mmCIF file of C-alpha atoms and ligand atoms in Angstrom:
data_model
loop_
_atom_site.group_PDB
_atom_site.id
_atom_site.type_symbol
_atom_site.label_atom_id
_atom_site.label_comp_id
_atom_site.label_asym_id
_atom_site.label_seq_id
_atom_site.Cartn_x
_atom_site.Cartn_y
_atom_site.Cartn_z
ATOM 1 C CA UNK A 1 123.838 256.818 50.989
ATOM 2 C CA UNK A 2 123.337 254.282 48.219
ATOM 3 C CA UNK A 3 119.957 252.553 47.996
ATOM 4 C CA UNK A 4 119.552 248.914 48.920
ATOM 5 C CA UNK A 5 118.924 246.627 45.937
ATOM 6 C CA UNK A 6 115.391 246.376 44.605
ATOM 7 C CA UNK A 7 114.218 242.811 43.969
ATOM 8 C CA UNK A 8 111.872 241.830 41.147
ATOM 9 C CA UNK A 9 109.284 239.183 41.904
ATOM 10 C CA UNK A 10 107.687 237.907 38.709
ATOM 11 C CA UNK A 11 104.061 236.849 38.995
ATOM 12 C CA UNK A 12 103.293 234.023 36.566
ATOM 13 C CA UNK A 13 99.531 233.744 37.124
ATOM 14 C CA UNK A 14 98.663 234.836 33.626
ATOM 15 C CA UNK A 15 100.739 232.149 31.971
ATOM 16 C CA UNK A 16 98.326 229.788 33.725
ATOM 17 C CA UNK A 17 95.412 231.933 32.511
ATOM 18 C CA UNK A 18 96.505 231.327 28.916
ATOM 19 C CA UNK A 19 97.036 227.613 29.602
ATOM 20 C CA UNK A 20 93.628 227.230 31.205
ATOM 21 C CA UNK A 21 91.922 228.916 28.245
ATOM 22 C CA UNK A 22 92.455 225.591 26.430
ATOM 23 C CA UNK A 23 92.210 223.353 29.475
ATOM 24 C CA UNK A 24 95.475 221.536 28.726
ATOM 25 C CA UNK A 25 99.037 221.755 29.984
ATOM 26 C CA UNK A 26 100.520 224.339 27.598
ATOM 27 C CA UNK A 27 102.024 226.851 28.259
ATOM 28 C CA UNK A 28 103.507 225.590 31.508
ATOM 29 C CA UNK A 29 103.784 228.356 34.156
ATOM 30 C CA UNK A 30 106.718 226.555 35.777
ATOM 31 C CA UNK A 31 108.677 226.762 32.526
ATOM 32 C CA UNK A 32 107.836 230.475 32.365
ATOM 33 C CA UNK A 33 109.025 230.879 35.954
ATOM 34 C CA UNK A 34 112.351 229.225 35.156
ATOM 35 C CA UNK A 35 112.793 231.498 32.103
ATOM 36 C CA UNK A 36 111.978 234.548 34.241
ATOM 37 C CA UNK A 37 114.653 233.502 36.727
ATOM 38 C CA UNK A 38 117.170 233.001 33.917
ATOM 39 C CA UNK A 39 116.323 236.534 32.731
ATOM 40 C CA UNK A 40 116.909 238.131 36.139
ATOM 41 C CA UNK A 41 113.836 237.647 38.333
ATOM 42 C CA UNK A 42 114.830 237.489 41.996
ATOM 43 C CA UNK A 43 111.737 235.549 42.978
ATOM 44 C CA UNK A 44 108.525 234.079 41.630
ATOM 45 C CA UNK A 45 105.033 234.891 42.838
ATOM 46 C CA UNK A 46 101.965 232.757 42.195
ATOM 47 C CA UNK A 47 98.450 233.328 43.503
ATOM 48 C CA UNK A 48 96.527 230.143 44.211
ATOM 49 C CA UNK A 49 93.003 231.485 44.211
ATOM 50 C CA UNK A 50 90.130 229.796 45.969
ATOM 51 C CA UNK A 51 88.458 229.153 42.576
ATOM 52 C CA UNK A 52 91.755 227.963 40.968
ATOM 53 C CA UNK A 53 91.053 230.168 37.977
ATOM 54 C CA UNK A 54 94.699 230.313 36.955
ATOM 55 C CA UNK A 55 97.348 228.704 39.173
ATOM 56 C CA UNK A 56 96.517 225.153 40.298
ATOM 57 C CA UNK A 57 97.675 223.163 43.306
ATOM 58 C CA UNK A 58 100.011 221.096 41.126
ATOM 59 C CA UNK A 59 101.676 224.305 39.849
ATOM 60 C CA UNK A 60 102.434 225.398 43.404
ATOM 61 C CA UNK A 61 103.922 221.997 44.224
ATOM 62 C CA UNK A 62 106.072 222.015 41.079
ATOM 63 C CA UNK A 63 107.242 225.587 41.741
ATOM 64 C CA UNK A 64 108.155 224.743 45.328
ATOM 65 C CA UNK A 65 110.131 221.742 44.101
ATOM 66 C CA UNK A 66 111.915 223.244 41.121
ATOM 67 C CA UNK A 67 112.632 226.896 41.884
ATOM 68 C CA UNK A 68 116.075 227.927 43.046
ATOM 69 C CA UNK A 69 114.864 231.432 43.975
ATOM 70 C CA UNK A 70 112.291 232.398 46.640
ATOM 71 C CA UNK A 71 108.680 231.405 45.981
ATOM 72 C CA UNK A 72 106.082 233.895 47.159
ATOM 73 C CA UNK A 73 102.749 232.111 47.707
ATOM 74 C CA UNK A 74 100.032 234.725 47.278
ATOM 75 C CA UNK A 75 96.890 233.613 49.051
ATOM 76 C CA UNK A 76 93.681 234.537 50.812
ATOM 77 C CA UNK A 77 93.865 234.331 54.600
ATOM 78 C CA UNK A 78 91.746 231.184 54.849
ATOM 79 C CA UNK A 79 92.253 227.905 56.709
ATOM 80 C CA UNK A 80 92.507 226.017 53.414
ATOM 81 C CA UNK A 81 95.302 228.251 52.079
ATOM 82 C CA UNK A 82 97.193 228.391 55.353
ATOM 83 C CA UNK A 83 97.164 224.570 55.498
ATOM 84 C CA UNK A 84 98.459 224.374 51.924
ATOM 85 C CA UNK A 85 101.226 226.879 52.672
ATOM 86 C CA UNK A 86 102.238 225.030 55.832
ATOM 87 C CA UNK A 87 102.547 221.831 53.797
ATOM 88 C CA UNK A 88 104.433 223.494 50.930
ATOM 89 C CA UNK A 89 106.700 225.732 53.031
ATOM 90 C CA UNK A 90 107.347 228.471 50.456
ATOM 91 C CA UNK A 91 109.872 231.182 51.257
ATOM 92 C CA UNK A 92 107.058 233.726 51.623
ATOM 93 C CA UNK A 93 103.301 234.076 51.833
ATOM 94 C CA UNK A 94 101.539 237.245 50.780
ATOM 95 C CA UNK A 95 98.067 237.536 52.289
ATOM 96 C CA UNK A 96 95.558 239.258 50.045
ATOM 97 C CA UNK A 97 91.819 239.886 50.186
ATOM 98 C CA UNK A 98 89.966 237.693 47.717
ATOM 99 C CA UNK A 99 86.494 237.888 46.275
ATOM 100 C CA UNK A 100 85.201 235.365 43.782
ATOM 101 C CA UNK A 101 83.602 238.009 41.580
ATOM 102 C CA UNK A 102 86.687 240.207 41.210
ATOM 103 C CA UNK A 103 88.903 240.033 38.129
ATOM 104 C CA UNK A 104 92.039 240.669 40.140
ATOM 105 C CA UNK A 105 92.884 241.678 43.710
ATOM 106 C CA UNK A 106 90.995 244.934 44.009
ATOM 107 C CA UNK A 107 92.079 246.491 47.276
ATOM 108 C CA UNK A 108 94.330 245.956 50.251
ATOM 109 C CA UNK A 109 93.484 243.829 53.266
ATOM 110 C CA UNK A 110 91.158 245.340 55.836
ATOM 111 C CA UNK A 111 93.580 245.269 58.755
ATOM 112 C CA UNK A 112 91.179 246.896 61.138
ATOM 113 C CA UNK A 113 88.022 244.858 60.482
ATOM 114 C CA UNK A 114 90.047 241.739 59.642
ATOM 115 C CA UNK A 115 92.401 241.821 62.592
ATOM 116 C CA UNK A 116 90.858 238.883 64.472
ATOM 117 C CA UNK A 117 91.043 236.405 61.644
ATOM 118 C CA UNK A 118 94.448 237.555 60.361
ATOM 119 C CA UNK A 119 96.446 237.353 63.558
ATOM 120 C CA UNK A 120 96.336 233.542 64.128
ATOM 121 C CA UNK A 121 97.068 232.889 60.465
ATOM 122 C CA UNK A 122 100.032 235.258 60.423
ATOM 123 C CA UNK A 123 101.323 233.582 63.579
ATOM 124 C CA UNK A 124 100.924 230.045 62.165
ATOM 125 C CA UNK A 125 102.766 230.924 58.958
ATOM 126 C CA UNK A 126 105.558 232.724 60.798
ATOM 127 C CA UNK A 127 106.027 229.797 63.204
ATOM 128 C CA UNK A 128 106.625 227.606 60.166
ATOM 129 C CA UNK A 129 109.419 229.954 59.047
ATOM 130 C CA UNK A 130 107.407 231.484 56.210
ATOM 131 C CA UNK A 131 107.955 235.220 55.712
ATOM 132 C CA UNK A 132 104.519 236.841 55.809
ATOM 133 C CA UNK A 133 103.584 239.947 53.908
ATOM 134 C CA UNK A 134 100.253 241.764 53.967
ATOM 135 C CA UNK A 135 98.926 243.363 50.789
ATOM 136 C CA UNK A 136 97.643 246.723 51.971
ATOM 137 C CA UNK A 137 96.612 250.218 50.999
ATOM 138 C CA UNK A 138 99.461 252.751 51.235
ATOM 139 C CA UNK A 139 98.336 254.560 54.384
ATOM 140 C CA UNK A 140 100.361 255.283 57.550
ATOM 141 C CA UNK A 141 97.554 253.984 59.815
ATOM 142 C CA UNK A 142 97.584 250.711 57.889
ATOM 143 C CA UNK A 143 101.355 250.433 58.436
ATOM 144 C CA UNK A 144 100.739 250.760 62.165
ATOM 145 C CA UNK A 145 98.065 248.056 62.031
ATOM 146 C CA UNK A 146 100.317 245.689 60.039
ATOM 147 C CA UNK A 147 103.096 246.215 62.536
ATOM 148 C CA UNK A 148 100.739 245.564 65.452
ATOM 149 C CA UNK A 149 99.646 242.314 63.807
ATOM 150 C CA UNK A 150 103.235 241.080 63.774
ATOM 151 C CA UNK A 151 103.735 241.024 60.004
ATOM 152 C CA UNK A 152 107.366 241.637 59.035
ATOM 153 C CA UNK A 153 106.523 242.793 55.490
ATOM 154 C CA UNK A 154 103.841 244.862 53.783
ATOM 155 C CA UNK A 155 103.190 245.024 50.073
ATOM 156 C CA UNK A 156 101.796 248.430 49.137
ATOM 157 C CA UNK A 157 98.948 248.331 46.630
ATOM 158 C CA UNK A 158 100.027 250.433 43.638
ATOM 159 C CA UNK A 159 96.776 249.941 41.693
ATOM 160 C CA UNK A 160 95.361 253.456 42.146
ATOM 161 C CA UNK A 161 98.677 255.044 41.199
ATOM 162 C CA UNK A 162 98.925 252.864 38.078
ATOM 163 C CA UNK A 163 95.358 253.693 37.058
ATOM 164 C CA UNK A 164 96.195 257.392 37.356
ATOM 165 C CA UNK A 165 99.258 256.875 35.123
ATOM 166 C CA UNK A 166 97.148 255.040 32.537
ATOM 167 C CA UNK A 167 94.549 257.822 32.630
ATOM 168 C CA UNK A 168 97.255 260.466 32.177
ATOM 169 C CA UNK A 169 95.867 262.318 35.204
ATOM 170 C CA UNK A 170 98.931 264.148 36.508
ATOM 171 C CA UNK A 171 97.314 265.469 39.685
ATOM 172 C CA UNK A 172 96.096 261.987 40.607
ATOM 173 C CA UNK A 173 99.518 260.500 39.781
ATOM 174 C CA UNK A 174 101.207 262.989 42.128
ATOM 175 C CA UNK A 175 98.631 262.337 44.850
ATOM 176 C CA UNK A 176 98.806 258.529 44.613
ATOM 177 C CA UNK A 177 102.587 258.552 44.447
ATOM 178 C CA UNK A 178 102.822 260.739 47.520
ATOM 179 C CA UNK A 179 100.596 258.256 49.404
ATOM 180 C CA UNK A 180 103.022 255.467 48.475
ATOM 181 C CA UNK A 181 106.082 257.525 49.441
ATOM 182 C CA UNK A 182 104.542 258.470 52.793
ATOM 183 C CA UNK A 183 103.401 254.941 53.622
ATOM 184 C CA UNK A 184 106.772 253.464 52.610
ATOM 185 C CA UNK A 185 108.631 255.921 54.852
ATOM 186 C CA UNK A 186 106.270 255.364 57.759
ATOM 187 C CA UNK A 187 106.301 251.578 57.429
ATOM 188 C CA UNK A 188 110.085 251.386 57.129
ATOM 189 C CA UNK A 189 110.356 253.607 60.206
ATOM 190 C CA UNK A 190 108.357 251.001 62.122
ATOM 191 C CA UNK A 191 110.796 248.319 60.965
ATOM 192 C CA UNK A 192 108.558 246.817 58.273
ATOM 193 C CA UNK A 193 110.100 245.586 55.035
ATOM 194 C CA UNK A 194 108.307 247.389 52.226
ATOM 195 C CA UNK A 195 107.230 245.781 48.964
ATOM 196 C CA UNK A 196 104.878 247.138 46.315
ATOM 197 C CA UNK A 197 102.923 245.922 43.341
ATOM 198 C CA UNK A 198 99.782 245.683 41.265
ATOM 199 C CA UNK A 199 99.266 247.168 37.837
ATOM 200 C CA UNK A 200 102.880 248.274 37.345
ATOM 201 C CA UNK A 201 103.990 248.724 33.746
ATOM 202 C CA UNK A 202 107.109 250.045 32.039
ATOM 203 C CA UNK A 203 105.494 253.504 32.197
ATOM 204 C CA UNK A 204 104.676 253.436 35.886
ATOM 205 C CA UNK A 205 107.475 251.374 37.433
ATOM 206 C CA UNK A 206 110.211 254.032 37.479
ATOM 207 C CA UNK A 207 108.684 256.410 40.012
ATOM 208 C CA UNK A 208 107.983 253.531 42.411
ATOM 209 C CA UNK A 209 111.412 251.961 41.904
ATOM 210 C CA UNK A 210 112.954 255.293 42.976
ATOM 211 C CA UNK A 211 111.478 255.023 46.485
ATOM 212 C CA UNK A 212 114.453 253.815 48.511
ATOM 213 C CA UNK A 213 112.440 252.150 51.276
ATOM 214 C CA UNK A 214 110.870 249.740 48.789
ATOM 215 C CA UNK A 215 112.802 246.479 48.635
ATOM 216 C CA UNK A 216 110.740 244.392 46.241
ATOM 217 C CA UNK A 217 108.266 244.866 43.398
ATOM 218 C CA UNK A 218 105.884 242.119 42.330
ATOM 219 C CA UNK A 219 104.853 242.403 38.701
ATOM 220 C CA UNK A 220 102.824 240.053 36.529
ATOM 221 C CA UNK A 221 100.206 241.209 34.068
ATOM 222 C CA UNK A 222 102.331 243.788 32.230
ATOM 223 C CA UNK A 223 105.241 241.365 31.879
ATOM 224 C CA UNK A 224 103.092 238.650 30.328
ATOM 225 C CA UNK A 225 101.407 241.267 28.117
ATOM 226 C CA UNK A 226 104.744 242.758 27.018
ATOM 227 C CA UNK A 227 106.009 239.248 26.277
ATOM 228 C CA UNK A 228 103.399 239.106 23.509
ATOM 229 C CA UNK A 229 104.887 242.150 21.819
ATOM 230 C CA UNK A 230 108.539 241.265 22.310
ATOM 231 C CA UNK A 231 108.044 237.514 21.802
ATOM 232 C CA UNK A 232 105.453 237.262 19.036
ATOM 233 C CA UNK A 233 107.851 238.101 16.162
ATOM 234 C CA UNK A 234 110.192 235.255 17.189
ATOM 235 C CA UNK A 235 107.297 232.854 17.687
ATOM 236 C CA UNK A 236 106.050 233.607 14.167
ATOM 237 C CA UNK A 237 109.565 233.194 12.735
ATOM 238 C CA UNK A 238 109.916 229.821 14.495
ATOM 239 C CA UNK A 239 106.546 228.596 13.173
ATOM 240 C CA UNK A 240 107.359 229.854 9.658
ATOM 241 C CA UNK A 241 110.663 228.014 9.786
ATOM 242 C CA UNK A 242 109.081 224.761 11.101
ATOM 243 C CA UNK A 243 106.546 224.889 8.261
ATOM 244 C CA UNK A 244 109.124 225.749 5.621
ATOM 245 C CA UNK A 245 111.595 223.083 6.679
ATOM 246 C CA UNK A 246 108.829 220.449 6.610
ATOM 247 C CA UNK A 247 108.201 221.351 2.957
ATOM 248 C CA UNK A 248 111.785 221.147 1.772
HETATM 249 N N1 LIG B 1 100.954 241.919 44.208
HETATM 250 C C1 LIG B 1 99.762 241.403 44.577
HETATM 251 C C2 LIG B 1 99.499 241.219 46.018
HETATM 252 C C3 LIG B 1 98.800 241.021 43.612
HETATM 253 O O1 LIG B 1 97.602 240.535 44.002
HETATM 254 C C4 LIG B 1 99.130 241.139 42.253
HETATM 255 C C5 LIG B 1 98.163 240.663 41.222
HETATM 256 O O2 LIG B 1 98.044 239.281 41.293
HETATM 257 C C6 LIG B 1 100.386 241.654 41.926
HETATM 258 C C7 LIG B 1 101.274 242.063 42.917
HETATM 259 C C8 LIG B 1 100.831 241.790 40.502
HETATM 260 O O3 LIG B 1 99.965 242.662 39.835
HETATM 261 P P1 LIG B 1 100.039 242.751 38.265
HETATM 262 O O4 LIG B 1 99.708 241.393 37.725
HETATM 263 O O5 LIG B 1 99.017 243.771 37.935
HETATM 264 O O6 LIG B 1 101.445 243.159 37.921
#
């Protein structure tokens, strides 16, 4: 049996991080999103955080208006974000836990303790035709909870696996990967669509991409980081040439 295609969702948050470092409008994350699509991204993900540390409201509006591929609105499960998503009507909303003090999303949603506040928000988004995914730890019990909450999609948190790859800890890599494989199989068996992401790099993506139940990967930080290495030589050549042609 051949595997179903695996979609790539490109997360452009860190283009906005670089922009915001200078407080201006450059580089524009929407331009980066359009380039990513031209290069083969199947969708674009952007996380509008409560503190607006990278993506801003105007970025979300521009993405919703200009993208020709699905927009995945990553958001905390709050009234403010649900209202924004209902107004914007993105293709998808990925609900994540959010803490002000964290550098990035640190763990999956607490589907057991958070059940009461998640359910009405999932329902409201789904009624508006927005595909809801829950960012969760790769555990079979969590797949059951996501299914019971009525979410059609889960995104498995690959952070622990990726940390094990970075640390070169083979036993931990095997353990974390087996958690992802087991959760993906269990979730797909329940009828959930399975996505995965967080911390994936060129070194860690292959083993996750091999898991047939996984239909989409969302990747951001490593792509923007790798763009420095693959793009910096051309950027320097372009600047050199602009300087040189001004002098001649
Ligand atoms: N998926 C979710 C739910 C996330 O919160 C993030 C980080 O914003 C990603 C995927 C992408 O992670 P990374 O930027 O490490 O590739």
